[in-house]
Short mmCIF file of C-alpha atoms in Angstrom, two decimals:
data_model
loop_
_atom_site.label_atom_id
_atom_site.label_comp_id
_atom_site.label_asym_id
_atom_site.label_seq_id
_atom_site.Cartn_x
_atom_site.Cartn_y
_atom_site.Cartn_z
CA ARG A 1 2.10 -8.00 3.76
CA PRO A 2 0.11 -6.88 0.73
CA LEU A 3 -3.45 -8.03 0.14
CA SER A 4 -4.23 -10.71 -2.40
CA VAL A 5 -6.41 -9.85 -5.37
CA ALA A 6 -9.29 -11.83 -3.85
CA HIS A 7 -9.03 -9.94 -0.55
CA ALA A 8 -8.87 -6.57 -2.28
CA LEU A 9 -11.96 -7.51 -4.32
CA GLU A 10 -13.69 -8.60 -1.10
CA LEU A 11 -12.96 -5.14 0.36
CA CYS A 12 -14.61 -3.59 -2.70
CA ALA A 13 -17.63 -5.88 -2.28
CA PHE A 14 -17.85 -5.04 1.42
CA GLY A 15 -17.70 -1.33 0.62
CA ARG A 16 -20.48 -1.64 -1.94
CA LEU A 17 -22.62 -3.77 0.37
CA TYR A 18 -22.42 -1.35 3.26
CA MET A 19 -22.48 1.76 1.08
CA LEU A 20 -18.95 2.84 1.95
CA PRO A 21 -17.75 4.46 -1.29
CA SER A 22 -14.51 5.65 0.26
CA LEU A 23 -13.60 2.03 1.11
CA VAL A 24 -14.32 0.99 -2.47
CA GLU A 25 -12.15 3.81 -3.80
CA GLU A 26 -9.34 2.86 -1.42
CA ALA A 27 -9.56 -0.85 -2.32
CA ARG A 28 -9.58 -0.49 -6.12
CA PRO A 29 -5.89 0.45 -6.42
CA LEU A 30 -5.09 -2.52 -4.18
CA VAL A 31 -6.72 -4.82 -6.75
CA ALA A 32 -4.42 -3.53 -9.49
CA ALA A 33 -1.38 -3.67 -7.23
CA ALA A 34 -2.06 -7.29 -6.35
CA MET A 35 -2.90 -8.49 -9.87
CA SER A 36 -0.75 -10.92 -11.79
CA ALA A 37 -1.25 -12.55 -15.16
CA ASP A 38 -2.01 -15.89 -13.48
CA GLU A 39 -4.74 -14.31 -11.37
CA PHE A 40 -6.54 -12.57 -14.21
CA VAL A 41 -9.21 -15.18 -14.98
CA PRO A 42 -9.99 -16.05 -11.34
CA ALA A 43 -10.22 -12.32 -10.50
CA LEU A 44 -12.50 -11.64 -13.45
CA LEU A 45 -14.75 -14.57 -12.49
CA LEU A 46 -14.88 -13.35 -8.88
CA CYS A 47 -15.90 -9.88 -10.05
CA GLN A 48 -18.65 -11.34 -12.21
CA GLU A 49 -19.83 -13.56 -9.35
CA GLN A 50 -20.04 -10.51 -7.07
CA GLY A 51 -21.74 -8.37 -9.70
CA ALA A 52 -18.82 -5.96 -9.45
CA GLU A 53 -18.92 -4.40 -12.92
CA ASP A 54 -16.52 -1.56 -12.14
CA GLU A 55 -13.96 -3.92 -10.65
CA ALA A 56 -14.41 -6.38 -13.56
CA GLN A 57 -13.71 -3.50 -15.96
CA ALA A 58 -10.63 -2.53 -13.94
CA VAL A 59 -9.37 -6.14 -14.00
CA PHE A 60 -9.97 -6.32 -17.75
CA GLU A 61 -8.17 -3.00 -18.28
CA TRP A 62 -5.24 -4.27 -16.23
CA ALA A 63 -5.13 -7.35 -18.46
CA VAL A 64 -5.16 -5.16 -21.60
CA ALA A 65 -2.26 -3.11 -20.21
CA HIS A 66 -0.39 -6.34 -19.45
CA TYR A 67 -1.56 -8.14 -22.57
CA ASP A 68 1.62 -10.06 -23.39
CA GLU A 69 1.96 -11.43 -19.86
CA VAL A 70 -1.72 -12.41 -19.70
CA VAL A 71 -1.68 -14.15 -23.08
CA ASP A 72 1.45 -16.06 -22.05
CA ALA A 73 -0.29 -17.13 -18.83
CA LEU A 74 -3.40 -18.18 -20.74
CA GLU A 75 -1.34 -20.22 -23.19
CA ARG A 76 0.57 -22.05 -20.48
CA GLY A 77 -2.59 -22.61 -18.47
CA GLY A 78 -1.59 -20.46 -15.50
CA ALA A 79 -4.46 -18.00 -15.78
CA ARG A 80 -7.18 -20.57 -16.12
CA SER A 81 -10.00 -21.77 -13.95
CA SER A 82 -11.99 -24.99 -13.94
CA LEU A 83 -15.06 -22.80 -14.36
CA ILE A 84 -14.12 -21.67 -17.88
CA ASP A 85 -13.60 -23.91 -20.91
CA GLU A 86 -11.32 -23.65 -23.94
CA ASP A 87 -13.92 -21.87 -26.09
CA ASP A 88 -14.40 -19.25 -23.40
CA ILE A 89 -10.59 -18.83 -23.08
CA ARG A 90 -10.34 -18.32 -26.87
CA ALA A 91 -13.17 -15.75 -26.80
CA LEU A 92 -11.58 -13.96 -23.86
CA ARG A 93 -8.20 -13.94 -25.57
CA GLU A 94 -9.83 -12.39 -28.67
CA GLN A 95 -11.58 -9.75 -26.58
CA LEU A 96 -8.27 -8.89 -24.93
CA ARG A 97 -6.54 -8.75 -28.31
CA ALA A 98 -9.15 -6.38 -29.72
CA ALA A 99 -8.98 -4.15 -26.64
CA MET A 100 -5.18 -4.16 -26.73
CA LEU A 101 -5.12 -3.16 -30.41
CA GLN A 102 -7.58 -0.34 -29.65
CA ALA A 103 -5.55 0.85 -26.66
CA ARG A 104 -2.13 0.68 -28.28
CA TYR A 105 -2.85 1.59 -31.88
CA GLY A 106 -6.36 3.05 -31.96
CA LEU A 107 -7.51 0.22 -34.24
#
């Protein structure tokens, strides 16, 4: 059974903690493979909580690549967390939009 996003991120954190770069490199693709639009905000918050900047960037890049799905999830409330309010969601949506426009159209 595949790992959840949280478990893949925990593997990355474990690898960083115990200075096992090969484990981190093996776990990063598992994060992307386990991601879904509904898990974007919780995964991003977990990365920030762990101080995992590289993984947070990878989660954000995944969200940019899956922009339409993530925005739909944000609008229906599926990708939300009780730790983030409406203003933060709007700001995050705008950051995603700007990154998506840059990635797709070079704007």
